[in-house]
Structures are given as structure tokens and as C-alpha cells.
């Protein structure tokens, strides 16, 4: 590519909110570490060995199938909604119901719940990438773009407050999520 390299392109895509799978295919190992910043699935070196290439493609297909098929059922006052889990930015306790905030701006309010907040959001907490923050929020770590001492920023526009006493644990969980999720390998 004459005017931009693959890492720059991957970064630009992520900044625009694109969460597609990125697989780098290159003759240079020079940018392998930087590929972590784009949440690349793999970093393959030319000449391509057929076995690692097919393993990479299988992994990509598994990731796509899994992320597109996971759903959660939300009972609302008027119906039951089936929502893809990857569309949920965060869920918030508001009085005795759960407010689900989706990445397209949709807000869904559940029916009232009895019991604890943690029990009410257990279908989310049982999935990889969801973290309870404080006593009123469950956050999809995939959508978190920044963690400060007071807030989490989701998709560059939504703020979720972080209790002071949990800042280190929240930041550590977010870092662990991204370090383990990318599965970037140089082959």
C-alpha cells in the first residue's frame, strides 16, 4: 500500500468502530508487536505455510460464528427481546430494572427484578468479556476504549463510573481481556 501501512489501516478501522477480524499477511516481522494495538487475530509471514494459514482461517471462522450467534433474552414489559451479546455496550441497574445500552443507540429496559443485581445480570456475567463494575453496571469490555481513575469510556461516547476502590481491578481486567482476546501470533 503506497500511502499507509497495514498497522495504520487497522488502527483507522478500529477508531471508526470497525470490529472486523484483521489478519496481517506480510513479509516483514517488524510490525508484529504493533499488531496487538489493532486487535489482530493473526500476523502471518510470507511465504505462507499452508497448515498455519488454514489454522488461522479456521480460527477466524470459529470466532465469527461464535460472536454472531451468542444472544441474550431480555424480558421487557411488553415482550421478550433476543439481542446479540456483542451489541451490548453495558447494562445498568435503574431502580428495580436493568437498562441495556446497545452499540446502535438502542436502550432496552427489562421488567423489574427481585433479588440482587448480580443475579439479574448473571446471563451476561457468564460470558467472556463482561465485567461487573461497582454495584450497578455490567460492561462489555470489547467496547471499552479507555479506562481512567474515575470512568470507563465505551465506543468513544458512553461513560461508566468506576468506584475508586475498584480502579486497579477494573483496569487489570480490561488489560487482561485485550491481551488474551487478540490471540496474535507470528507464524
PDB file of C-alpha atoms in Angstrom:
ATOM      1  CA  UNK A   1       0.000   0.000   0.000  1.00  0.00           C
ATOM      2  CA  UNK A   2       1.685   3.207  -1.085  1.00  0.00           C
ATOM      3  CA  UNK A   3       0.376   5.838   1.385  1.00  0.00           C
ATOM      4  CA  UNK A   4      -0.467   3.835   4.507  1.00  0.00           C
ATOM      5  CA  UNK A   5       0.804   0.643   6.120  1.00  0.00           C
ATOM      6  CA  UNK A   6      -1.349  -2.189   7.423  1.00  0.00           C
ATOM      7  CA  UNK A   7      -0.993  -1.185  11.061  1.00  0.00           C
ATOM      8  CA  UNK A   8      -2.141   2.360  10.271  1.00  0.00           C
ATOM      9  CA  UNK A   9      -5.086   0.989   8.300  1.00  0.00           C
ATOM     10  CA  UNK A  10      -6.012  -1.392  11.141  1.00  0.00           C
ATOM     11  CA  UNK A  11      -5.795   1.465  13.657  1.00  0.00           C
ATOM     12  CA  UNK A  12      -8.003   3.685  11.468  1.00  0.00           C
ATOM     13  CA  UNK A  13     -10.587   0.906  11.136  1.00  0.00           C
ATOM     14  CA  UNK A  14     -10.698   0.399  14.912  1.00  0.00           C
ATOM     15  CA  UNK A  15     -11.006   4.154  15.510  1.00  0.00           C
ATOM     16  CA  UNK A  16     -14.072   4.146  13.252  1.00  0.00           C
ATOM     17  CA  UNK A  17     -15.617   1.381  15.353  1.00  0.00           C
ATOM     18  CA  UNK A  18     -14.978  -1.474  12.920  1.00  0.00           C
ATOM     19  CA  UNK A  19     -14.696  -4.712  14.858  1.00  0.00           C
ATOM     20  CA  UNK A  20     -13.971  -6.996  11.910  1.00  0.00           C
ATOM     21  CA  UNK A  21     -11.251  -9.616  12.089  1.00  0.00           C
ATOM     22  CA  UNK A  22      -7.821  -8.433  10.984  1.00  0.00           C
ATOM     23  CA  UNK A  23      -5.226 -10.884   9.706  1.00  0.00           C
ATOM     24  CA  UNK A  24      -1.895  -9.434   8.613  1.00  0.00           C
ATOM     25  CA  UNK A  25      -0.123 -11.175   5.752  1.00  0.00           C
ATOM     26  CA  UNK A  26       3.348  -9.727   5.271  1.00  0.00           C
ATOM     27  CA  UNK A  27       6.958 -10.485   4.504  1.00  0.00           C
ATOM     28  CA  UNK A  28       8.216  -8.389   7.434  1.00  0.00           C
ATOM     29  CA  UNK A  29       8.129  -9.343  11.126  1.00  0.00           C
ATOM     30  CA  UNK A  30       8.832  -5.686  12.038  1.00  0.00           C
ATOM     31  CA  UNK A  31       5.259  -4.754  12.991  1.00  0.00           C
ATOM     32  CA  UNK A  32       4.159  -7.919  14.795  1.00  0.00           C
ATOM     33  CA  UNK A  33       4.132  -6.254  18.223  1.00  0.00           C
ATOM     34  CA  UNK A  34       2.248  -3.233  16.900  1.00  0.00           C
ATOM     35  CA  UNK A  35      -0.446  -5.527  15.519  1.00  0.00           C
ATOM     36  CA  UNK A  36      -1.617  -6.087  19.117  1.00  0.00           C
ATOM     37  CA  UNK A  37      -2.846  -2.479  19.124  1.00  0.00           C
ATOM     38  CA  UNK A  38      -5.291  -3.287  16.318  1.00  0.00           C
ATOM     39  CA  UNK A  39      -6.629  -6.435  17.987  1.00  0.00           C
ATOM     40  CA  UNK A  40      -5.357  -8.521  15.082  1.00  0.00           C
ATOM     41  CA  UNK A  41      -6.315 -12.173  15.014  1.00  0.00           C
ATOM     42  CA  UNK A  42      -3.022 -13.218  13.443  1.00  0.00           C
ATOM     43  CA  UNK A  43       0.189 -11.918  11.908  1.00  0.00           C
ATOM     44  CA  UNK A  44       1.277 -14.359   9.209  1.00  0.00           C
ATOM     45  CA  UNK A  45       4.654 -14.175   7.488  1.00  0.00           C
ATOM     46  CA  UNK A  46       5.289 -14.862   3.805  1.00  0.00           C
ATOM     47  CA  UNK A  47       5.964 -17.258   2.289  1.00  0.00           C
ATOM     48  CA  UNK A  48       2.794 -18.748   3.688  1.00  0.00           C
ATOM     49  CA  UNK A  49       2.908 -22.247   5.101  1.00  0.00           C
ATOM     50  CA  UNK A  50      -0.427 -23.889   4.300  1.00  0.00           C
ATOM     51  CA  UNK A  51      -1.010 -25.507   7.742  1.00  0.00           C
ATOM     52  CA  UNK A  52      -0.750 -22.314   9.830  1.00  0.00           C
ATOM     53  CA  UNK A  53      -2.803 -20.480   7.199  1.00  0.00           C
ATOM     54  CA  UNK A  54      -5.662 -22.990   7.426  1.00  0.00           C
ATOM     55  CA  UNK A  55      -5.500 -22.968  11.248  1.00  0.00           C
ATOM     56  CA  UNK A  56      -5.803 -19.182  11.085  1.00  0.00           C
ATOM     57  CA  UNK A  57      -8.802 -19.392   8.733  1.00  0.00           C
ATOM     58  CA  UNK A  58     -10.477 -21.995  10.968  1.00  0.00           C
ATOM     59  CA  UNK A  59      -9.931 -19.756  13.982  1.00  0.00           C
ATOM     60  CA  UNK A  60     -11.392 -16.775  12.128  1.00  0.00           C
ATOM     61  CA  UNK A  61     -14.483 -18.752  11.117  1.00  0.00           C
ATOM     62  CA  UNK A  62     -14.977 -20.036  14.669  1.00  0.00           C
ATOM     63  CA  UNK A  63     -14.681 -16.528  16.073  1.00  0.00           C
ATOM     64  CA  UNK A  64     -17.157 -15.140  13.534  1.00  0.00           C
ATOM     65  CA  UNK A  65     -19.659 -17.911  14.109  1.00  0.00           C
ATOM     66  CA  UNK A  66     -19.417 -17.638  17.899  1.00  0.00           C
ATOM     67  CA  UNK A  67     -19.719 -13.859  18.037  1.00  0.00           C
ATOM     68  CA  UNK A  68     -22.656 -13.753  15.648  1.00  0.00           C
ATOM     69  CA  UNK A  69     -24.672 -16.491  17.298  1.00  0.00           C
ATOM     70  CA  UNK A  70     -24.417 -15.631  21.003  1.00  0.00           C
ATOM     71  CA  UNK A  71     -27.616 -13.956  22.130  1.00  0.00           C
ATOM     72  CA  UNK A  72     -29.331 -12.977  25.326  1.00  0.00           C
ATOM     73  CA  UNK A  73     -33.041 -12.923  26.039  1.00  0.00           C
ATOM     74  CA  UNK A  74     -34.337  -9.741  27.697  1.00  0.00           C
ATOM     75  CA  UNK A  75     -37.844  -9.759  29.101  1.00  0.00           C
ATOM     76  CA  UNK A  76     -39.361  -6.286  28.699  1.00  0.00           C
ATOM     77  CA  UNK A  77     -42.729  -5.011  29.951  1.00  0.00           C
ATOM     78  CA  UNK A  78     -44.270  -5.600  26.506  1.00  0.00           C
ATOM     79  CA  UNK A  79     -42.335  -8.522  25.031  1.00  0.00           C
ATOM     80  CA  UNK A  80     -39.186 -10.594  25.081  1.00  0.00           C
ATOM     81  CA  UNK A  81     -36.240  -9.327  23.006  1.00  0.00           C
ATOM     82  CA  UNK A  82     -33.425 -11.512  21.680  1.00  0.00           C
ATOM     83  CA  UNK A  83     -30.255  -9.410  21.401  1.00  0.00           C
ATOM     84  CA  UNK A  84     -26.820 -10.407  20.065  1.00  0.00           C
ATOM     85  CA  UNK A  85     -24.449 -10.228  23.026  1.00  0.00           C
ATOM     86  CA  UNK A  86     -21.800  -8.372  21.016  1.00  0.00           C
ATOM     87  CA  UNK A  87     -24.272  -5.468  20.542  1.00  0.00           C
ATOM     88  CA  UNK A  88     -24.485  -4.759  24.278  1.00  0.00           C
ATOM     89  CA  UNK A  89     -22.258  -1.906  25.475  1.00  0.00           C
ATOM     90  CA  UNK A  90     -23.312  -2.087  29.110  1.00  0.00           C
ATOM     91  CA  UNK A  91     -26.215  -2.874  31.390  1.00  0.00           C
ATOM     92  CA  UNK A  92     -27.163  -0.596  34.255  1.00  0.00           C
ATOM     93  CA  UNK A  93     -29.373  -1.070  37.275  1.00  0.00           C
ATOM     94  CA  UNK A  94     -32.033   1.631  37.368  1.00  0.00           C
ATOM     95  CA  UNK A  95     -34.243   1.214  40.426  1.00  0.00           C
ATOM     96  CA  UNK A  96     -35.547  -2.389  40.101  1.00  0.00           C
ATOM     97  CA  UNK A  97     -35.000  -2.970  36.372  1.00  0.00           C
ATOM     98  CA  UNK A  98     -31.992  -3.390  34.075  1.00  0.00           C
ATOM     99  CA  UNK A  99     -31.336  -0.866  31.305  1.00  0.00           C
ATOM    100  CA  UNK A 100     -29.402  -2.373  28.387  1.00  0.00           C
ATOM    101  CA  UNK A 101     -27.488   0.120  26.238  1.00  0.00           C
ATOM    102  CA  UNK A 102     -26.677  -1.167  22.750  1.00  0.00           C
ATOM    103  CA  UNK A 103     -23.994  -0.076  20.313  1.00  0.00           C
ATOM    104  CA  UNK A 104     -26.569   1.296  17.854  1.00  0.00           C
ATOM    105  CA  UNK A 105     -28.002   3.695  20.461  1.00  0.00           C
ATOM    106  CA  UNK A 106     -30.972   1.494  21.354  1.00  0.00           C
ATOM    107  CA  UNK A 107     -31.920   1.352  25.032  1.00  0.00           C
ATOM    108  CA  UNK A 108     -33.947  -1.609  26.318  1.00  0.00           C
ATOM    109  CA  UNK A 109     -35.480  -1.672  29.791  1.00  0.00           C
ATOM    110  CA  UNK A 110     -36.187  -5.057  31.372  1.00  0.00           C
ATOM    111  CA  UNK A 111     -39.096  -5.938  33.585  1.00  0.00           C
ATOM    112  CA  UNK A 112     -38.484  -5.349  37.277  1.00  0.00           C
ATOM    113  CA  UNK A 113     -36.396  -7.948  39.039  1.00  0.00           C
ATOM    114  CA  UNK A 114     -36.317  -9.379  42.528  1.00  0.00           C
ATOM    115  CA  UNK A 115     -33.086 -10.365  44.186  1.00  0.00           C
ATOM    116  CA  UNK A 116     -29.623  -8.982  43.601  1.00  0.00           C
ATOM    117  CA  UNK A 117     -28.325  -7.062  40.613  1.00  0.00           C
ATOM    118  CA  UNK A 118     -25.584  -9.651  40.166  1.00  0.00           C
ATOM    119  CA  UNK A 119     -28.166 -12.411  39.946  1.00  0.00           C
ATOM    120  CA  UNK A 120     -30.273 -10.404  37.464  1.00  0.00           C
ATOM    121  CA  UNK A 121     -27.306  -9.905  35.111  1.00  0.00           C
ATOM    122  CA  UNK A 122     -25.824 -13.386  35.546  1.00  0.00           C
ATOM    123  CA  UNK A 123     -26.585 -14.302  31.885  1.00  0.00           C
ATOM    124  CA  UNK A 124     -24.125 -11.556  30.879  1.00  0.00           C
ATOM    125  CA  UNK A 125     -21.569 -12.292  33.575  1.00  0.00           C
ATOM    126  CA  UNK A 126     -21.393 -15.926  32.460  1.00  0.00           C
ATOM    127  CA  UNK A 127     -19.987 -14.784  29.097  1.00  0.00           C
ATOM    128  CA  UNK A 128     -16.377 -13.921  28.380  1.00  0.00           C
ATOM    129  CA  UNK A 129     -15.736 -10.182  28.281  1.00  0.00           C
ATOM    130  CA  UNK A 130     -18.424  -8.909  30.647  1.00  0.00           C
ATOM    131  CA  UNK A 131     -17.334  -7.321  33.916  1.00  0.00           C
ATOM    132  CA  UNK A 132     -19.389  -6.079  36.841  1.00  0.00           C
ATOM    133  CA  UNK A 133     -18.302  -2.540  37.736  1.00  0.00           C
ATOM    134  CA  UNK A 134     -19.455  -1.206  41.072  1.00  0.00           C
ATOM    135  CA  UNK A 135     -22.893  -2.224  42.247  1.00  0.00           C
ATOM    136  CA  UNK A 136     -24.902  -1.013  39.248  1.00  0.00           C
ATOM    137  CA  UNK A 137     -23.080  -1.706  35.968  1.00  0.00           C
ATOM    138  CA  UNK A 138     -22.017  -4.637  33.797  1.00  0.00           C
ATOM    139  CA  UNK A 139     -19.692  -3.599  30.981  1.00  0.00           C
ATOM    140  CA  UNK A 140     -18.806  -5.350  27.724  1.00  0.00           C
ATOM    141  CA  UNK A 141     -15.007  -4.974  27.759  1.00  0.00           C
ATOM    142  CA  UNK A 142     -14.883  -5.268  23.982  1.00  0.00           C
ATOM    143  CA  UNK A 143     -16.416  -1.794  23.688  1.00  0.00           C
ATOM    144  CA  UNK A 144     -14.184  -0.127  26.316  1.00  0.00           C
ATOM    145  CA  UNK A 145     -11.745   2.240  24.627  1.00  0.00           C
ATOM    146  CA  UNK A 146     -10.252   3.943  27.706  1.00  0.00           C
ATOM    147  CA  UNK A 147     -10.072   3.478  31.462  1.00  0.00           C
ATOM    148  CA  UNK A 148      -9.346   6.448  33.723  1.00  0.00           C
ATOM    149  CA  UNK A 149      -9.302   6.538  37.512  1.00  0.00           C
ATOM    150  CA  UNK A 150     -12.940   7.611  37.534  1.00  0.00           C
ATOM    151  CA  UNK A 151     -14.587   6.265  34.351  1.00  0.00           C
ATOM    152  CA  UNK A 152     -14.633   3.735  31.542  1.00  0.00           C
ATOM    153  CA  UNK A 153     -15.181   5.139  28.055  1.00  0.00           C
ATOM    154  CA  UNK A 154     -17.165   2.880  25.723  1.00  0.00           C
ATOM    155  CA  UNK A 155     -17.124   3.370  21.951  1.00  0.00           C
ATOM    156  CA  UNK A 156     -15.770   6.905  22.472  1.00  0.00           C
ATOM    157  CA  UNK A 157     -19.116   8.257  23.741  1.00  0.00           C
ATOM    158  CA  UNK A 158     -20.504   6.449  26.806  1.00  0.00           C
ATOM    159  CA  UNK A 159     -19.064   6.872  30.310  1.00  0.00           C
ATOM    160  CA  UNK A 160     -19.471   4.306  33.068  1.00  0.00           C
ATOM    161  CA  UNK A 161     -18.226   5.394  36.505  1.00  0.00           C
ATOM    162  CA  UNK A 162     -15.617   3.298  38.311  1.00  0.00           C
ATOM    163  CA  UNK A 163     -15.662   3.219  42.104  1.00  0.00           C
ATOM    164  CA  UNK A 164     -12.266   4.393  43.423  1.00  0.00           C
ATOM    165  CA  UNK A 165     -11.690   1.244  45.402  1.00  0.00           C
ATOM    166  CA  UNK A 166     -12.009  -0.950  42.290  1.00  0.00           C
ATOM    167  CA  UNK A 167      -9.995   1.075  39.740  1.00  0.00           C
ATOM    168  CA  UNK A 168      -6.941  -1.215  39.777  1.00  0.00           C
ATOM    169  CA  UNK A 169      -9.023  -4.382  39.425  1.00  0.00           C
ATOM    170  CA  UNK A 170     -11.111  -2.892  36.601  1.00  0.00           C
ATOM    171  CA  UNK A 171      -8.065  -1.659  34.690  1.00  0.00           C
ATOM    172  CA  UNK A 172      -6.339  -5.017  35.169  1.00  0.00           C
ATOM    173  CA  UNK A 173      -9.406  -6.946  33.941  1.00  0.00           C
ATOM    174  CA  UNK A 174      -9.638  -4.700  30.855  1.00  0.00           C
ATOM    175  CA  UNK A 175      -5.937  -5.181  30.090  1.00  0.00           C
ATOM    176  CA  UNK A 176      -6.166  -8.949  30.569  1.00  0.00           C
ATOM    177  CA  UNK A 177      -9.179  -9.090  28.270  1.00  0.00           C
ATOM    178  CA  UNK A 178      -7.324  -7.401  25.409  1.00  0.00           C
ATOM    179  CA  UNK A 179      -4.080  -9.274  25.946  1.00  0.00           C
ATOM    180  CA  UNK A 180      -5.841 -12.629  25.805  1.00  0.00           C
ATOM    181  CA  UNK A 181      -8.542 -11.820  23.264  1.00  0.00           C
ATOM    182  CA  UNK A 182      -6.320 -10.888  20.314  1.00  0.00           C
ATOM    183  CA  UNK A 183      -4.502 -14.220  20.165  1.00  0.00           C
ATOM    184  CA  UNK A 184      -1.944 -12.551  17.906  1.00  0.00           C
ATOM    185  CA  UNK A 185       0.846 -14.876  16.827  1.00  0.00           C
ATOM    186  CA  UNK A 186       3.768 -14.519  14.487  1.00  0.00           C
ATOM    187  CA  UNK A 187       3.983 -17.622  12.331  1.00  0.00           C
TER     188      UNK A 187
END
